[in-house]
XYZ file of C-alpha atoms in Angstrom:
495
model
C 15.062 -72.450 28.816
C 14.202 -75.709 27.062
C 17.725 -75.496 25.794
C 19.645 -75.017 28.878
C 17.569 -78.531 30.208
C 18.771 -80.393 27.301
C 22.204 -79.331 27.260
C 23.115 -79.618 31.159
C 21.248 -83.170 30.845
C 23.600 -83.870 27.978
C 26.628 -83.162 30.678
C 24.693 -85.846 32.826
C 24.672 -88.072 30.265
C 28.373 -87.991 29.627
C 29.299 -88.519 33.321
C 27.080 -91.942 33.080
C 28.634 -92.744 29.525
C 25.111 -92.096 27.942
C 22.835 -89.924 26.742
C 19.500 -88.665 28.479
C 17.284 -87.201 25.648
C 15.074 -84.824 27.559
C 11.639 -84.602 24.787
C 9.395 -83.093 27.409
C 10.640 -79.344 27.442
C 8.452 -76.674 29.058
C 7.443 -75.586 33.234
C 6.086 -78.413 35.374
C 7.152 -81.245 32.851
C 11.182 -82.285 34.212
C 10.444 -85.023 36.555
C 8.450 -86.624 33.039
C 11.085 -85.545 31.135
C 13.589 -87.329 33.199
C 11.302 -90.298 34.092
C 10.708 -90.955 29.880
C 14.807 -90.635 29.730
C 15.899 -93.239 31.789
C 12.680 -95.858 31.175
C 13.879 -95.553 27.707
C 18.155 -95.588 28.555
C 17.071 -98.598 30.540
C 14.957 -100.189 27.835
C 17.732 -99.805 25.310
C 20.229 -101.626 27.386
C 22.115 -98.342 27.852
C 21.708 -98.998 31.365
C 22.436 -101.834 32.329
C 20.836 -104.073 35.449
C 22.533 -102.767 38.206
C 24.056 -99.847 37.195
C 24.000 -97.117 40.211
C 22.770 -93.890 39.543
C 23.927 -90.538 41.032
C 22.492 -89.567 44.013
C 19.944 -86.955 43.490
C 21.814 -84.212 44.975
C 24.465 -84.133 42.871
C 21.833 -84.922 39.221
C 19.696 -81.975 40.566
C 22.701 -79.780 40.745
C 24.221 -80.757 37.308
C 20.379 -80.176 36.129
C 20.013 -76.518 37.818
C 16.591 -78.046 39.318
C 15.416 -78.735 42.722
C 16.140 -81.805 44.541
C 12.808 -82.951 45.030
C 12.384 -83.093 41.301
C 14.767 -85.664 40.837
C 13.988 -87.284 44.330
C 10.077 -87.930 42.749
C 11.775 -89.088 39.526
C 13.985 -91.404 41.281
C 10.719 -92.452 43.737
C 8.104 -93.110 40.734
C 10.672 -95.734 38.490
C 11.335 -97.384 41.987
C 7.443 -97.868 42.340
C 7.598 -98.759 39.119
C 9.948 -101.092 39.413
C 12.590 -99.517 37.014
C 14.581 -99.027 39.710
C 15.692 -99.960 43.395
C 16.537 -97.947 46.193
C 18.564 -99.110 49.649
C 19.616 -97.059 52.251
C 22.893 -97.112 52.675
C 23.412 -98.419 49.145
C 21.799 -95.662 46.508
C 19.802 -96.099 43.661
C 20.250 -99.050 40.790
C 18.728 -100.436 37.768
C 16.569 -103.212 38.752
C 17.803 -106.486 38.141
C 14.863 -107.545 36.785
C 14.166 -105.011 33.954
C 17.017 -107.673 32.287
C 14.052 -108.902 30.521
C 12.984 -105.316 28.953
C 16.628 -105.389 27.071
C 16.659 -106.433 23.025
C 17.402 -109.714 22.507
C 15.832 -111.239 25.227
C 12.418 -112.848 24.496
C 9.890 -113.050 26.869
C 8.603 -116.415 28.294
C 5.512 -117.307 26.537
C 2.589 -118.939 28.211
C 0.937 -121.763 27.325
C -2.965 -121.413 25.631
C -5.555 -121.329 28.047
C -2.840 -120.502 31.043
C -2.346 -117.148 33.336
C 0.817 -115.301 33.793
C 1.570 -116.235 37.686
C 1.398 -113.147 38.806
C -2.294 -113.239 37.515
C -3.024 -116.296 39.457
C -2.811 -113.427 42.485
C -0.316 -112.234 44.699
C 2.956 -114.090 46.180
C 2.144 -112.475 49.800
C -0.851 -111.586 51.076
C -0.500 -108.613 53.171
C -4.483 -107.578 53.587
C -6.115 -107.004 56.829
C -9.010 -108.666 58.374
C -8.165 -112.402 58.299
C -6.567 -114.694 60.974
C -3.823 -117.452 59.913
C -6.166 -120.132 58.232
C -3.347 -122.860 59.138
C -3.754 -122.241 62.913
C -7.766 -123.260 62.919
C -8.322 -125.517 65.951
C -9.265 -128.651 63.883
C -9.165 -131.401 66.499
C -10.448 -129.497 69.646
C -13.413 -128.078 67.118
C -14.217 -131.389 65.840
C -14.224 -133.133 69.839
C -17.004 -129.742 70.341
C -18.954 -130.838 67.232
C -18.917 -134.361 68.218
C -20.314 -133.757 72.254
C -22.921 -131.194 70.392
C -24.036 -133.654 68.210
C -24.300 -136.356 70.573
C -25.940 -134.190 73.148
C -28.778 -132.135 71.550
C -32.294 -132.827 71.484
C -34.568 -133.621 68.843
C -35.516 -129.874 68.854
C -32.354 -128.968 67.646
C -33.114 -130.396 64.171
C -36.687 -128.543 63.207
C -37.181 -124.910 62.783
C -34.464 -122.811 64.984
C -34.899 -119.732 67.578
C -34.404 -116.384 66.031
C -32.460 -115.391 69.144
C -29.589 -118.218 68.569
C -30.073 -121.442 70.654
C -30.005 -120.771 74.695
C -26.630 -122.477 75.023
C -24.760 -120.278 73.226
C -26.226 -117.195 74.524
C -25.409 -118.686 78.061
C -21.981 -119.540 77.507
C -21.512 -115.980 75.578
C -22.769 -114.198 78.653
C -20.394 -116.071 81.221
C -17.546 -115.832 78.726
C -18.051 -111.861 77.660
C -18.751 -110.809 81.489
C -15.349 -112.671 82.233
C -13.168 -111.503 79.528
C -14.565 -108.702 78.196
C -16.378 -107.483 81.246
C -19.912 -107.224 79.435
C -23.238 -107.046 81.582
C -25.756 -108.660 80.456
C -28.182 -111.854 80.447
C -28.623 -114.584 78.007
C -31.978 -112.931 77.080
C -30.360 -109.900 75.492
C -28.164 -111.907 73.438
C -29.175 -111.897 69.940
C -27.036 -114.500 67.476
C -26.316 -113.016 63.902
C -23.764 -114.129 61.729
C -21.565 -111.318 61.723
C -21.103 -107.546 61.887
C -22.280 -106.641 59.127
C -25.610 -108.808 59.070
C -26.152 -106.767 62.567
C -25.788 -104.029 60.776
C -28.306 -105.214 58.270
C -30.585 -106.150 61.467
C -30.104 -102.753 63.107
C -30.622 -100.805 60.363
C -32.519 -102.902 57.619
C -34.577 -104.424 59.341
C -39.391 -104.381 58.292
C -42.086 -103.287 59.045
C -40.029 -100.881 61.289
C -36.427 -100.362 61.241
C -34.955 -100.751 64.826
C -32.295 -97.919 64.462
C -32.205 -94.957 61.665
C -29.661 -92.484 60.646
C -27.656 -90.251 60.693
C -25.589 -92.199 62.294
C -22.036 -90.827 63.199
C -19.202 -92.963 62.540
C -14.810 -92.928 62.699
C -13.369 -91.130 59.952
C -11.607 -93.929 59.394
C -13.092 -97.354 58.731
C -14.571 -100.818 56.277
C -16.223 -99.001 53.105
C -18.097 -102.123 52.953
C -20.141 -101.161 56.346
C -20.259 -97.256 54.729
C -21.448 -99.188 51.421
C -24.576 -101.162 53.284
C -25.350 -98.380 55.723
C -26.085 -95.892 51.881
C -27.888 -98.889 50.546
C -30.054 -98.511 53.488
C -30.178 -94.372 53.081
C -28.410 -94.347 56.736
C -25.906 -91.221 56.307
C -23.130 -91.579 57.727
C -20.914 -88.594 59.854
C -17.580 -88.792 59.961
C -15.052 -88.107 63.502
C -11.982 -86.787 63.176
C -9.487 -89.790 64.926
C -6.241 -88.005 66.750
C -3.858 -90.495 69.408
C -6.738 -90.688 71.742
C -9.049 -92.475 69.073
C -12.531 -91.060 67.931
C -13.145 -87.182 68.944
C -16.669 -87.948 70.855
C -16.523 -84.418 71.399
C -17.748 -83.377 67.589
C -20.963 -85.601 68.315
C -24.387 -83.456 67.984
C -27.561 -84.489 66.295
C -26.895 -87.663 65.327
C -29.257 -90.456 66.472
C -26.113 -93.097 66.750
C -22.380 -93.215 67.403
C -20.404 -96.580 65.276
C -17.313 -96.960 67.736
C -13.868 -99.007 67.557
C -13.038 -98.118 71.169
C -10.838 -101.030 72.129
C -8.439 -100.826 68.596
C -9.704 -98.369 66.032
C -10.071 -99.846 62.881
C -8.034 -99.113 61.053
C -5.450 -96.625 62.687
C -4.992 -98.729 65.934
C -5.548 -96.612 68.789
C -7.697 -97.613 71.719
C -10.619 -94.917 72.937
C -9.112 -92.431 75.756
C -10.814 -93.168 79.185
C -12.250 -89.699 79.299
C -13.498 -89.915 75.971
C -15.187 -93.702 76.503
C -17.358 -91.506 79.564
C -18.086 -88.674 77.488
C -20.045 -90.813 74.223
C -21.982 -92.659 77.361
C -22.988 -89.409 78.495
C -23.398 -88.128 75.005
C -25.601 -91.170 74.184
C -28.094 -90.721 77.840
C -28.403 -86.819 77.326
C -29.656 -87.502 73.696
C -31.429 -90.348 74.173
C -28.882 -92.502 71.612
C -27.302 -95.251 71.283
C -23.405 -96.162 71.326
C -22.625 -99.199 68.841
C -19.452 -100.973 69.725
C -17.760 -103.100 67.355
C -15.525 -105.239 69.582
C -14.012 -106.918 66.193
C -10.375 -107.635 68.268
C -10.914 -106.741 71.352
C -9.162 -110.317 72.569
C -5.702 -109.340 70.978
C -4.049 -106.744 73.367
C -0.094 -107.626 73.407
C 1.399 -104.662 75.387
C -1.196 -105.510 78.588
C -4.678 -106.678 79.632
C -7.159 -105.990 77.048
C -9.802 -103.159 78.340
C -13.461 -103.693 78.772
C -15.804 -102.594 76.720
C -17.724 -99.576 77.119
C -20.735 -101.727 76.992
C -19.920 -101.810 80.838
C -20.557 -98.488 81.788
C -23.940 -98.743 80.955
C -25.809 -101.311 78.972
C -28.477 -99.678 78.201
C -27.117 -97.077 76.202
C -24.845 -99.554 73.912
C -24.936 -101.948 71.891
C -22.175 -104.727 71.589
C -21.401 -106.460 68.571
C -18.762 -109.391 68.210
C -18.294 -111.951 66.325
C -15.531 -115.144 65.870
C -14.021 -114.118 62.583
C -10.549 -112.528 63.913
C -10.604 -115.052 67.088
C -11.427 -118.333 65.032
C -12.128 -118.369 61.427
C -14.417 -115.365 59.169
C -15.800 -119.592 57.938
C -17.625 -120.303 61.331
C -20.528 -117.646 60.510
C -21.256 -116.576 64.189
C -21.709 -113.509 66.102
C -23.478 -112.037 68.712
C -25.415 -108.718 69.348
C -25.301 -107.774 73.527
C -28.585 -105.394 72.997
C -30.603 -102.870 75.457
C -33.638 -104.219 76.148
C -35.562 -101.819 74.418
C -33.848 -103.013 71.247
C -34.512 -106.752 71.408
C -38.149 -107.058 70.206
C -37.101 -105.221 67.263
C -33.721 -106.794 66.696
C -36.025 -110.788 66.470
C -38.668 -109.093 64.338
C -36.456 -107.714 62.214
C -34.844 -111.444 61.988
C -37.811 -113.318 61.643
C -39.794 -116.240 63.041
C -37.282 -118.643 62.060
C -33.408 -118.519 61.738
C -31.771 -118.420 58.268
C -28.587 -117.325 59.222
C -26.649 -119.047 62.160
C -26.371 -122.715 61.504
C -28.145 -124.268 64.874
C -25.205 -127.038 65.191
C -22.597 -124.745 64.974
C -24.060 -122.724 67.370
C -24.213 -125.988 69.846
C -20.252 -126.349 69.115
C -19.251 -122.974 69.680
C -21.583 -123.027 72.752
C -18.680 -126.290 74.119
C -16.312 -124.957 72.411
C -16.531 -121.828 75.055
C -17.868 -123.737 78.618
C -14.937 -126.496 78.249
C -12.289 -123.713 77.772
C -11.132 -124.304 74.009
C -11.858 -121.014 73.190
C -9.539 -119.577 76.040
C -6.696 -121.595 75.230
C -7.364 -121.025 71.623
C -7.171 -117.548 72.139
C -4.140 -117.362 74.469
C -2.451 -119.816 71.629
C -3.068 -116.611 68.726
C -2.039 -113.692 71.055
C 1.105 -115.350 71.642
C 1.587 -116.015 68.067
C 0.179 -112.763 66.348
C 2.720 -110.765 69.152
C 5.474 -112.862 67.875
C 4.318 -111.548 64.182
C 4.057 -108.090 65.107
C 7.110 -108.075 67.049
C 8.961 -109.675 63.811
C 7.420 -106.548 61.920
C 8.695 -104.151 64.019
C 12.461 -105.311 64.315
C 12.147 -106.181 60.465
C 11.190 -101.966 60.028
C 13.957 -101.182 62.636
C 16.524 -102.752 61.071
C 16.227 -101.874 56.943
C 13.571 -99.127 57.466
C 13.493 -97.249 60.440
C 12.224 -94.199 59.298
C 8.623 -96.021 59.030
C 6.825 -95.628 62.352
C 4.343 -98.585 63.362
C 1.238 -96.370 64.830
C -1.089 -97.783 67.450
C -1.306 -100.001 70.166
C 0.541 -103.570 70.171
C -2.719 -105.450 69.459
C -4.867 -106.913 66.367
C -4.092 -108.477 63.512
C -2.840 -105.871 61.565
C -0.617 -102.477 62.023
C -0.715 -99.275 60.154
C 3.148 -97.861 59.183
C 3.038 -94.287 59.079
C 4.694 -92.997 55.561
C 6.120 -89.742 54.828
C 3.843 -87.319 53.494
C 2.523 -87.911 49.517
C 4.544 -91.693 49.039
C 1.372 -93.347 50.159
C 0.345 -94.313 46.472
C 3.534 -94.543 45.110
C 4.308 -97.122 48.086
C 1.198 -99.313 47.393
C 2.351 -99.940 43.952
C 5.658 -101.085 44.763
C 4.107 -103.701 47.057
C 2.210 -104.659 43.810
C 5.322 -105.390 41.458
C 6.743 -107.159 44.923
C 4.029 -109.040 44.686
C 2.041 -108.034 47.714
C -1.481 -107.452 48.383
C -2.370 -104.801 50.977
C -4.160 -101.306 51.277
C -3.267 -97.944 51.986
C -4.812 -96.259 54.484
C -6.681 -93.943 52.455
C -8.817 -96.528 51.151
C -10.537 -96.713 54.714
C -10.950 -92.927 54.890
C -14.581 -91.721 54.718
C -15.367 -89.901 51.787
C -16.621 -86.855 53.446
C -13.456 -86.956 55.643
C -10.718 -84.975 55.203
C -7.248 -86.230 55.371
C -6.709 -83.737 58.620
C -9.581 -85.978 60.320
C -6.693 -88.045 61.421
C -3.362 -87.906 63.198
C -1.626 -90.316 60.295
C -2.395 -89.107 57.226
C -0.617 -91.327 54.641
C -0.044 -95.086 55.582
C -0.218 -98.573 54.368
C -2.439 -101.118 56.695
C -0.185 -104.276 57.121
C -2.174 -107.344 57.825
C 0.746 -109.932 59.863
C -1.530 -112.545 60.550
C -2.938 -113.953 57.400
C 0.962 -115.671 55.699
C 1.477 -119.152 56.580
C 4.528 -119.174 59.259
C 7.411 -120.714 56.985
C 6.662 -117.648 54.386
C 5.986 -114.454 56.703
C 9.971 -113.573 57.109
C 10.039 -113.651 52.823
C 6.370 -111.417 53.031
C 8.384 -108.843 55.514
C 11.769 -108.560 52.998
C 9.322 -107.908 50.220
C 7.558 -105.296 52.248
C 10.872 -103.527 53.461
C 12.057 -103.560 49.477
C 8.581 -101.678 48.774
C 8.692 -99.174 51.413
C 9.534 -95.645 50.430
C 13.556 -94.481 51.061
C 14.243 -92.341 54.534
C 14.952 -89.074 54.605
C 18.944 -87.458 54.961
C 20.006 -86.559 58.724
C 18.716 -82.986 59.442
C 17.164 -82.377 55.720
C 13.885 -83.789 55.327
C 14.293 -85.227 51.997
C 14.652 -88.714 50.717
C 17.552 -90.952 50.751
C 18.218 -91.917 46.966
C 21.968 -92.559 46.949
């Protein structure tokens, strides 16, 4: 049998005016075999940069083997970067494996220097940060300035482990009116961010003000699954399907983590029956909803939806913070508690505040009653729905067999992959020089990969490149994304 392999590549081999030496004989071992073949034909020079391959359909028949084994050979060099793959335009040697050929010395660096492509990636791709260019320098600054001017001598000694009473007034006016929170200024609690909430929640001496098991997406940040084991909170996974979290697998658990308005990091909102049915869930077991509101601001396709904080604020706790509005550098965020929670929530902080800087408090606090932050805000939508609009047509037009799942809101998008390429995909974003995740790295470990309706994915962050360099980020991310599939057949498009 080994035989037959050899000798039919050998026929191969004379069609591309070379030889394929097959040295990995034996069941299960053909894609290596032909994988070691033409890294090595390309090494050697014997194929040059380039040079188009046959399409797989016609190798695999020449071979005698299935398609898919030369489609995965084919796939793995082009995540490799051996080769590169266009619809439309079949499969080549890379241009840049030039370099690998004899003869041609590679570029030393100087002592005590990095390669550039250790100094870190040429686009950054990764979720969870805002466009650092587009911070609101001048109408922050004229907030800092009236803070400064205006607060009392008070403001400089030991500060209020609730947050200072300005900002927890203008927070209340400001979530009631966009966000359509009830509450009062005296259940606002200031933290710094989600996850020191968490740590307040769930960390907090003497008594801890929530404990586990706490039942969270199946999808979601390992670093709040990270501190929430550090703490001994387990952690429950819900299976996530188009109408977000299934509320419906709740039982004993003494707490529900929700992403109702844009799960994170999938992108579907929480169904309207389904936002009733975990309020209901949380009063007939005498829990407690937690709702991370991390982007609630950035709906594109209509009017962002309340938060389920609204149906009943005693039963949920709403968490927010300024790190996808403004900048993850202004340290701010803000717990909307049940008042049976906020005695615990300021012991567990302590008599005096070590977290929120007081004066940046005071400028958020203007930065919200003189409308900065609402014309900030409308200023971002409009510019992270150009981006995500740009992604779209950019997938449409070179590859639009990748589906963008979700909503139209956020600051990042998932792109639904065909089944097994997710790994293969992430590392051709690496030798394009991109930084961004596949969706698996989000899934909880107990979770299983039928916990949610997309199953392999990358999670494209659009807002974090600078403007001038987002249309370059998008060609590199079209060049990494796996090949379609033929009309009618399923498979992948190699040539």
């Amino acid at each position: 049998m080994a035989n037959a392999w050899v000798n039919s590549a050998e026929r191969i081999g004379s069609d591309l005016h070379l030889e394929l030496e097959l040295s990995r004989p034996g069941p299960g071992s053909r894609r290596a075999a032909l994988c070691d073949a033409l890294r090595e034909a390309v090494r050697s020079g014997r194929l040059a940069p380039g040079t188009p391959l046959p399409p797989y359909r016609s190798l695999a028949a020449d071979l005698g083997v299935a398609r898919n084994t030369v489609a995965d050979a084919y796939a793995e060099l082009v995540a490799e970067g051996w080769l590169t793959a266009r619809q439309g335009s079949g499969t080549r040697v890379a241009e840049r494996t030039e370099a690998l050929r004899p003869g041609h010395a590679r570029v030393p660096t100087r002592a005590g220097k990095t390669p550039p492509r250790a100094r870190g990636p040429r686009h950054d791709l990764r979720q969870g940060t805002p466009d650092a260019s587009t911070f609101p320098r001048a109408p922050w600054l004229a907030s800092y300035r009236r803070a400064l001017q205006q607060a009392p001598n008070e403001v400089f000694g030991p500060g209020d482990p609730a947050g200072r009473v300005e900002l927890r007034e203008a927070l209340a006016a400001y979530l009631a009116r966009a966000r359509g929170v009830r509450t009062e200024p005296g259940r606002i609690v200031i933290c710094s961010g989600f996850a020191h909430a968490l740590r307040l929640l769930f960390l907090g001496s003497p008594e801890r003000v929530l404990r586990g098991p706490l039942a969270v997406e199946a999808y979601g940040l390992p670093f709040h699954r990270a501190l929430l084991a550090d703490a001994g909170v387990r952690t429950v996974p819900l299976p996530i399907d188009e109408h977000g979290a299934d509320v419906g697998r709740l039982a004993r658990e003494r707490a529900v983590l929700l992403t109702p308005a844009h799960q994170f990091p999938t992108g579907g909102p929480l169904h309207a029956e389904r936002r009733a049915a975990v309020v209901d869930w949380a009063r007939a077991r005498d829990a407690v909803v937690l709702e991370d509101d991390y982007d609630g601001e950035f709906r594109y396709d209509r009017k962002p939806v309340g938060a389920v904080q609204g149906l009943d604020p005693e039963r949920v706790i709403y968490i927010g913070s300024v790190s996808k509005s403004l900048s993850p550098a202004v340290r701010l965020g803000w717990m909307v508690l049940p008042e049976r929670y906020v005695d615990g929530v300021l012991a567990a902080k302590g008599e005096r505040e070590a977290w929120a800087s007081v004066l940046d408090q005071l400028a958020l606090a203007d930065f919200l009653s003189s409308g900065a932050y609402d014309r900030h805000v409308r200023r971002m939508r409009q510019r992270y729905r150009g981006r995500r609009d740009r992604l779209v047509a950019a997938l449409a037009a070179h590859a639009p067999h990748i589906e963008v799942t979700g909503i139209a809101a956020g600051l990042h998008a998932v792109l639904r992959l065909p089944p097994g390429t997710e790994r293969s995909a992430v590392k051709a974003a690496v030798w394009q020089g991109i930084a961004l995740d596949g969706l698996a790295e989000f899934r909880h470990p107990d979770a299983s990969v039928e916990d949610t309706a997309v199953r392999d994915g990358l999670v494209v962050g659009y807002a974090t490149p600078a403007e001038h360099a987002y249309g370059t980020a998008l060609e590199a991310l079209c060049t990494a994304l796996p090949p379609g599939a033929a009309p009618g057949t399923g498979a992948p498009v190699f040539g």
